[in-house]
PDB file of C-alpha atoms in Angstrom:
ATOM      1  CA  MET A   1     118.786  84.752 131.229  1.00 42.00           C
ATOM      2  CA  ASP A   2     120.635  87.194 128.997  1.00 50.00           C
ATOM      3  CA  GLN A   3     121.090  85.554 125.614  1.00 64.00           C
ATOM      4  CA  GLU A   4     124.387  87.278 124.939  1.00 69.00           C
ATOM      5  CA  TYR A   5     125.265  84.586 122.342  1.00 69.00           C
ATOM      6  CA  PHE A   6     122.734  86.168 119.991  1.00 66.00           C
ATOM      7  CA  GLY A   7     125.124  89.128 119.653  1.00 58.00           C
ATOM      8  CA  PRO A   8     123.940  92.390 118.099  1.00 53.00           C
ATOM      9  CA  SER A   9     120.880  90.803 116.407  1.00 57.00           C
ATOM     10  CA  SER A  10     117.496  92.492 116.434  1.00 62.00           C
ATOM     11  CA  PRO A  11     114.901  91.754 119.137  1.00 70.00           C
ATOM     12  CA  GLU A  12     112.635  90.427 116.376  1.00 69.00           C
ATOM     13  CA  PHE A  13     115.273  87.808 115.464  1.00 70.00           C
ATOM     14  CA  GLN A  14     115.688  86.821 119.077  1.00 71.00           C
ATOM     15  CA  ASN A  15     111.904  86.491 119.532  1.00 79.00           C
ATOM     16  CA  MET A  16     111.788  84.100 116.599  1.00 85.00           C
ATOM     17  CA  ALA A  17     113.698  81.463 118.634  1.00 86.00           C
ATOM     18  CA  ASP A  18     111.651  78.314 118.241  1.00 88.00           C
ATOM     19  CA  ALA A  19     113.394  75.801 120.511  1.00 89.00           C
ATOM     20  CA  LEU A  20     114.935  75.615 123.959  1.00 90.00           C
ATOM     21  CA  LEU A  21     118.077  73.950 125.195  1.00 92.00           C
ATOM     22  CA  VAL A  22     117.997  73.107 128.905  1.00 92.00           C
ATOM     23  CA  VAL A  23     121.479  73.204 130.415  1.00 93.00           C
ATOM     24  CA  GLU A  24     122.193  73.165 134.145  1.00 93.00           C
ATOM     25  CA  ASP A  25     118.506  74.021 134.832  1.00 89.00           C
ATOM     26  CA  LYS A  26     118.700  77.075 132.557  1.00 90.00           C
ATOM     27  CA  GLN A  27     116.699  77.515 129.362  1.00 88.00           C
ATOM     28  CA  LEU A  28     118.531  78.793 126.328  1.00 90.00           C
ATOM     29  CA  PRO A  29     116.315  79.926 123.418  1.00 90.00           C
ATOM     30  CA  VAL A  30     117.733  78.919 120.026  1.00 91.00           C
ATOM     31  CA  HIS A  31     116.659  78.737 116.360  1.00 91.00           C
ATOM     32  CA  LYS A  32     116.108  75.205 115.102  1.00 91.00           C
ATOM     33  CA  ALA A  33     117.174  76.044 111.571  1.00 91.00           C
ATOM     34  CA  ILE A  34     120.590  77.290 112.714  1.00 90.00           C
ATOM     35  CA  LEU A  35     121.349  74.318 114.922  1.00 93.00           C
ATOM     36  CA  ALA A  36     119.900  71.706 112.563  1.00 93.00           C
ATOM     37  CA  ALA A  37     121.858  73.161 109.609  1.00 92.00           C
ATOM     38  CA  SER A  38     125.056  72.938 111.726  1.00 92.00           C
ATOM     39  CA  SER A  39     124.461  69.553 113.264  1.00 95.00           C
ATOM     40  CA  PRO A  40     122.660  66.460 111.999  1.00 95.00           C
ATOM     41  CA  THR A  41     122.581  65.342 115.609  1.00 94.00           C
ATOM     42  CA  PHE A  42     120.496  68.378 116.606  1.00 93.00           C
ATOM     43  CA  ALA A  43     118.347  67.955 113.501  1.00 92.00           C
ATOM     44  CA  THR A  44     117.435  64.467 114.777  1.00 91.00           C
ATOM     45  CA  LEU A  45     116.990  65.589 118.359  1.00 89.00           C
ATOM     46  CA  PHE A  46     114.454  68.251 117.394  1.00 86.00           C
ATOM     47  CA  THR A  47     112.165  65.637 115.839  1.00 82.00           C
ATOM     48  CA  SER A  48     112.825  62.718 118.254  1.00 78.00           C
ATOM     49  CA  CYS A  49     111.058  61.549 121.361  1.00 60.00           C
ATOM     50  CA  ALA A  50     113.992  62.961 123.325  1.00 60.00           C
ATOM     51  CA  ALA A  51     112.414  66.403 122.858  1.00 63.00           C
ATOM     52  CA  THR A  52     109.517  67.542 125.016  1.00 76.00           C
ATOM     53  CA  THR A  53     107.486  70.625 124.043  1.00 75.00           C
ATOM     54  CA  THR A  54     106.512  73.771 125.873  1.00 76.00           C
ATOM     55  CA  GLU A  55     102.974  75.116 126.011  1.00 77.00           C
ATOM     56  CA  ASP A  56     103.602  77.173 122.868  1.00 79.00           C
ATOM     57  CA  GLY A  57     104.854  74.075 121.005  1.00 79.00           C
ATOM     58  CA  ARG A  58     108.614  74.722 121.107  1.00 83.00           C
ATOM     59  CA  PRO A  59     110.770  71.606 121.395  1.00 86.00           C
ATOM     60  CA  THR A  60     112.903  71.460 124.530  1.00 89.00           C
ATOM     61  CA  ILE A  61     116.194  69.540 124.469  1.00 91.00           C
ATOM     62  CA  PRO A  62     117.984  68.705 127.742  1.00 91.00           C
ATOM     63  CA  LEU A  63     121.760  68.579 127.431  1.00 93.00           C
ATOM     64  CA  ASP A  64     124.266  67.139 129.887  1.00 93.00           C
ATOM     65  CA  ASP A  65     127.001  69.531 128.798  1.00 94.00           C
ATOM     66  CA  SER A  66     128.300  72.457 130.811  1.00 92.00           C
ATOM     67  CA  LEU A  67     126.548  75.806 130.451  1.00 91.00           C
ATOM     68  CA  HIS A  68     129.928  77.391 129.590  1.00 88.00           C
ATOM     69  CA  SER A  69     130.592  75.050 126.697  1.00 90.00           C
ATOM     70  CA  VAL A  70     127.070  75.400 125.243  1.00 92.00           C
ATOM     71  CA  CYS A  71     127.146  79.161 125.429  1.00 87.00           C
ATOM     72  CA  ALA A  72     130.649  79.358 123.960  1.00 84.00           C
ATOM     73  CA  THR A  73     129.551  77.253 121.009  1.00 88.00           C
ATOM     74  CA  LEU A  74     126.356  79.241 120.475  1.00 88.00           C
ATOM     75  CA  ARG A  75     128.423  82.454 120.358  1.00 84.00           C
ATOM     76  CA  TYR A  76     130.417  81.058 117.469  1.00 81.00           C
ATOM     77  CA  LEU A  77     127.289  79.825 115.683  1.00 83.00           C
ATOM     78  CA  TYR A  78     125.362  83.046 115.990  1.00 80.00           C
ATOM     79  CA  HIS A  79     128.194  85.463 115.301  1.00 74.00           C
ATOM     80  CA  GLY A  80     128.055  84.829 111.570  1.00 49.00           C
ATOM     81  CA  CYS A  81     127.256  81.114 112.069  1.00 43.00           C
ATOM     82  CA  THR A  82     130.623  79.376 111.524  1.00 39.00           C
ATOM     83  CA  LYS A  83     132.768  82.431 110.661  1.00 40.00           C
ATOM     84  CA  LEU A  84     135.438  82.755 113.309  1.00 41.00           C
ATOM     85  CA  LYS A  85     137.672  85.298 111.644  1.00 44.00           C
ATOM     86  CA  THR A  86     136.728  88.076 114.020  1.00 44.00           C
ATOM     87  CA  THR A  87     136.592  85.909 117.118  1.00 50.00           C
ATOM     88  CA  LYS A  88     139.714  83.818 117.107  1.00 58.00           C
ATOM     89  CA  LEU A  89     140.190  80.859 119.462  1.00 65.00           C
ATOM     90  CA  GLN A  90     142.935  82.595 121.391  1.00 63.00           C
ATOM     91  CA  SER A  91     143.253  80.252 124.346  1.00 77.00           C
ATOM     92  CA  PHE A  92     143.261  76.557 124.830  1.00 85.00           C
ATOM     93  CA  ASP A  93     140.272  76.686 127.189  1.00 84.00           C
ATOM     94  CA  ASP A  94     138.167  78.624 124.601  1.00 80.00           C
ATOM     95  CA  ALA A  95     139.089  76.142 121.881  1.00 86.00           C
ATOM     96  CA  TYR A  96     138.463  73.109 124.087  1.00 90.00           C
ATOM     97  CA  LEU A  97     134.910  74.171 124.955  1.00 88.00           C
ATOM     98  CA  VAL A  98     133.850  74.868 121.381  1.00 89.00           C
ATOM     99  CA  ILE A  99     135.725  72.016 119.607  1.00 94.00           C
ATOM    100  CA  THR A 100     134.747  69.193 121.981  1.00 95.00           C
ATOM    101  CA  PHE A 101     131.095  70.332 121.842  1.00 95.00           C
ATOM    102  CA  ALA A 102     131.185  70.549 118.058  1.00 95.00           C
ATOM    103  CA  HIS A 103     132.760  67.135 117.809  1.00 96.00           C
ATOM    104  CA  LYS A 104     130.220  65.568 120.126  1.00 96.00           C
ATOM    105  CA  TYR A 105     127.269  66.878 118.100  1.00 96.00           C
ATOM    106  CA  ASN A 106     128.901  66.321 114.697  1.00 96.00           C
ATOM    107  CA  MET A 107     129.131  69.982 113.738  1.00 94.00           C
ATOM    108  CA  ARG A 108     131.518  69.366 110.832  1.00 93.00           C
ATOM    109  CA  GLY A 109     131.351  72.903 109.433  1.00 89.00           C
ATOM    110  CA  LEU A 110     132.226  74.484 112.783  1.00 89.00           C
ATOM    111  CA  LEU A 111     135.007  71.955 113.351  1.00 92.00           C
ATOM    112  CA  GLU A 112     136.534  72.777 109.972  1.00 92.00           C
ATOM    113  CA  GLU A 113     136.381  76.513 110.691  1.00 88.00           C
ATOM    114  CA  CYS A 114     137.977  75.975 114.083  1.00 89.00           C
ATOM    115  CA  GLU A 115     140.701  73.838 112.559  1.00 93.00           C
ATOM    116  CA  ALA A 116     141.425  76.445 109.830  1.00 91.00           C
ATOM    117  CA  ASP A 117     141.616  79.121 112.557  1.00 87.00           C
ATOM    118  CA  LEU A 118     144.073  77.079 114.650  1.00 90.00           C
ATOM    119  CA  VAL A 119     146.214  76.082 111.632  1.00 92.00           C
ATOM    120  CA  GLY A 120     146.516  79.798 110.764  1.00 89.00           C
ATOM    121  CA  GLN A 121     147.679  80.637 114.265  1.00 87.00           C
ATOM    122  CA  ALA A 122     150.044  77.676 114.322  1.00 88.00           C
ATOM    123  CA  MET A 123     151.962  79.283 111.379  1.00 87.00           C
ATOM    124  CA  ALA A 124     153.725  81.217 114.163  1.00 87.00           C
ATOM    125  CA  PRO A 125     154.408  78.106 116.222  1.00 85.00           C
ATOM    126  CA  ASN A 126     156.783  79.461 118.861  1.00 82.00           C
ATOM    127  CA  LYS A 127     154.248  82.144 119.814  1.00 82.00           C
ATOM    128  CA  PHE A 128     151.208  79.849 119.542  1.00 84.00           C
ATOM    129  CA  PHE A 129     152.403  76.639 121.161  1.00 84.00           C
ATOM    130  CA  GLY A 130     154.786  78.086 123.702  1.00 77.00           C
ATOM    131  CA  GLN A 131     155.852  75.472 126.237  1.00 75.00           C
ATOM    132  CA  PRO A 132     155.960  71.753 125.263  1.00 71.00           C
ATOM    133  CA  GLY A 133     153.257  70.973 127.837  1.00 77.00           C
ATOM    134  CA  THR A 134     150.888  73.335 126.027  1.00 83.00           C
ATOM    135  CA  CYS A 135     151.583  71.698 122.722  1.00 85.00           C
ATOM    136  CA  VAL A 136     150.773  68.291 124.241  1.00 86.00           C
ATOM    137  CA  ARG A 137     147.333  69.635 125.240  1.00 89.00           C
ATOM    138  CA  TRP A 138     146.730  70.888 121.670  1.00 92.00           C
ATOM    139  CA  THR A 139     147.916  67.556 120.276  1.00 91.00           C
ATOM    140  CA  LEU A 140     145.535  65.569 122.488  1.00 91.00           C
ATOM    141  CA  LEU A 141     142.619  67.833 121.513  1.00 93.00           C
ATOM    142  CA  ALA A 142     143.394  67.598 117.769  1.00 95.00           C
ATOM    143  CA  GLU A 143     143.649  63.790 117.883  1.00 93.00           C
ATOM    144  CA  LYS A 144     140.474  63.370 119.997  1.00 93.00           C
ATOM    145  CA  CYS A 145     138.412  65.545 117.691  1.00 95.00           C
ATOM    146  CA  GLU A 146     139.932  64.191 114.412  1.00 94.00           C
ATOM    147  CA  MET A 147     141.448  67.479 113.204  1.00 95.00           C
ATOM    148  CA  SER A 148     144.170  65.809 111.090  1.00 94.00           C
ATOM    149  CA  THR A 149     145.699  68.968 109.539  1.00 95.00           C
ATOM    150  CA  PHE A 150     146.105  70.783 112.852  1.00 95.00           C
ATOM    151  CA  LEU A 151     147.336  67.537 114.454  1.00 94.00           C
ATOM    152  CA  ALA A 152     150.104  67.343 111.857  1.00 92.00           C
ATOM    153  CA  HIS A 153     151.223  70.883 112.817  1.00 90.00           C
ATOM    154  CA  CYS A 154     151.274  69.948 116.542  1.00 90.00           C
ATOM    155  CA  GLU A 155     153.251  66.758 115.963  1.00 87.00           C
ATOM    156  CA  GLN A 156     155.741  68.463 113.650  1.00 85.00           C
ATOM    157  CA  TYR A 157     156.357  71.215 116.200  1.00 85.00           C
ATOM    158  CA  MET A 158     156.952  68.715 119.011  1.00 81.00           C
ATOM    159  CA  ALA A 159     159.150  66.549 116.807  1.00 78.00           C
ATOM    160  CA  GLN A 160     161.438  69.391 115.845  1.00 75.00           C
ATOM    161  CA  ARG A 161     161.492  71.620 118.915  1.00 69.00           C
ATOM    162  CA  THR A 162     160.684  69.708 122.078  1.00 63.00           C
ATOM    163  CA  ASP A 163     163.884  69.485 124.110  1.00 66.00           C
ATOM    164  CA  GLU A 164     165.643  66.368 125.360  1.00 67.00           C
ATOM    165  CA  ALA A 165     164.639  66.982 128.977  1.00 67.00           C
ATOM    166  CA  PHE A 166     160.930  66.856 128.076  1.00 69.00           C
ATOM    167  CA  TRP A 167     161.152  63.273 126.777  1.00 68.00           C
ATOM    168  CA  SER A 168     163.611  62.160 129.472  1.00 63.00           C
ATOM    169  CA  SER A 169     161.154  63.176 132.189  1.00 61.00           C
ATOM    170  CA  PRO A 170     157.795  63.325 130.463  1.00 58.00           C
ATOM    171  CA  GLY A 171     155.002  65.028 132.362  1.00 59.00           C
ATOM    172  CA  GLU A 172     151.463  63.824 133.033  1.00 56.00           C
ATOM    173  CA  LYS A 173     150.170  65.219 129.722  1.00 64.00           C
ATOM    174  CA  ALA A 174     152.834  63.554 127.575  1.00 71.00           C
ATOM    175  CA  VAL A 175     151.976  60.105 128.984  1.00 72.00           C
ATOM    176  CA  GLN A 176     148.470  60.566 127.460  1.00 79.00           C
ATOM    177  CA  LEU A 177     149.833  60.848 123.892  1.00 80.00           C
ATOM    178  CA  SER A 178     148.879  57.886 121.733  1.00 82.00           C
ATOM    179  CA  SER A 179     151.473  55.475 120.334  1.00 78.00           C
ATOM    180  CA  THR A 180     150.394  56.374 116.857  1.00 83.00           C
ATOM    181  CA  SER A 181     151.019  60.046 117.447  1.00 84.00           C
ATOM    182  CA  LEU A 182     154.399  59.352 119.098  1.00 80.00           C
ATOM    183  CA  LEU A 183     155.513  57.170 116.209  1.00 79.00           C
ATOM    184  CA  ARG A 184     154.706  59.910 113.771  1.00 83.00           C
ATOM    185  CA  MET A 185     156.783  62.316 115.874  1.00 80.00           C
ATOM    186  CA  LEU A 186     159.628  59.813 115.933  1.00 76.00           C
ATOM    187  CA  LYS A 187     159.457  59.461 112.175  1.00 77.00           C
ATOM    188  CA  ALA A 188     159.363  63.298 111.773  1.00 72.00           C
ATOM    189  CA  SER A 189     162.403  63.666 114.092  1.00 67.00           C
ATOM    190  CA  SER A 190     164.375  61.214 111.966  1.00 63.00           C
ATOM    191  CA  TYR A 191     163.255  62.948 108.757  1.00 53.00           C
ATOM    192  CA  HIS A 192     164.286  66.355 109.999  1.00 53.00           C
ATOM    193  CA  ASN A 193     167.529  64.939 111.419  1.00 53.00           C
ATOM    194  CA  VAL A 194     166.713  66.266 114.899  1.00 50.00           C
ATOM    195  CA  HIS A 195     169.168  64.185 116.986  1.00 52.00           C
ATOM    196  CA  ARG A 196     169.239  66.098 120.261  1.00 55.00           C
ATOM    197  CA  HIS A 197     166.154  64.354 121.638  1.00 55.00           C
ATOM    198  CA  LEU A 198     165.802  61.363 119.323  1.00 57.00           C
ATOM    199  CA  ALA A 199     167.156  58.873 121.837  1.00 61.00           C
ATOM    200  CA  PRO A 200     164.902  60.035 124.753  1.00 61.00           C
ATOM    201  CA  LEU A 201     161.899  60.076 122.408  1.00 64.00           C
ATOM    202  CA  LYS A 202     162.682  56.517 121.243  1.00 67.00           C
ATOM    203  CA  LYS A 203     162.976  55.414 124.866  1.00 66.00           C
ATOM    204  CA  PHE A 204     159.656  57.067 125.748  1.00 65.00           C
ATOM    205  CA  VAL A 205     157.857  55.401 122.791  1.00 65.00           C
ATOM    206  CA  ALA A 206     159.294  52.003 123.806  1.00 69.00           C
ATOM    207  CA  TRP A 207     158.223  52.570 127.423  1.00 59.00           C
ATOM    208  CA  GLN A 208     154.645  53.499 126.405  1.00 64.00           C
ATOM    209  CA  GLN A 209     154.372  50.475 124.140  1.00 65.00           C
ATOM    210  CA  ASP A 210     155.523  48.221 126.978  1.00 64.00           C
ATOM    211  CA  GLU A 211     152.944  49.781 129.304  1.00 61.00           C
ATOM    212  CA  GLN A 212     150.170  49.171 126.783  1.00 61.00           C
ATOM    213  CA  GLN A 213     151.205  45.544 126.292  1.00 64.00           C
ATOM    214  CA  THR A 214     151.255  45.049 130.062  1.00 63.00           C
ATOM    215  CA  CYS A 215     147.725  46.427 130.355  1.00 62.00           C
ATOM    216  CA  CYS A 216     146.456  44.223 127.544  1.00 62.00           C
ATOM    217  CA  SER A 217     147.981  41.053 129.052  1.00 61.00           C
ATOM    218  CA  SER A 218     146.790  41.705 132.578  1.00 57.00           C
TER     219      SER A 218
END
């Protein structure tokens, strides 16, 4: 398999790969030092009984993640390790693959770089977030992967700019927002004196809380 995630590195560097990740029946050569330095989870896996070894002694780690998500993350790690400045997370799908993988394997440095990248792009919110439904997806991702600074940008954008119709007829994605996140948006709407959708947002928060209480009591 073409190890395109190595980037423009020398063949000698690529030949020094001393471990294998097995994903969807494909073997991906990697360098233990790079992954272990990025992730304490991988550092443990390389020395645990979860790893088998090849004939030449390289540990082999089977992963249940998608090949696309693993290769996307390796591209970010190997292209200057965690430096994303020349390879921005320009789409939600790109970000989702890398961020959820990094969160799962406790790659705090990579997560922080991803968050800094996204916060920088969110400084032009109308261009970056676009439609309210897109902002909901970013909000869910930020909350799931504990990116508090970026989450605050998402919630502030929705609190100030999401129109009344969105909260009056919330889509499938909006229903997934947590009560905690919605309450922060409601507080931000009150703070910024955004009245045009305050009533629908209040109604939506109340509806979601009722739904959660019903689920807990059933």
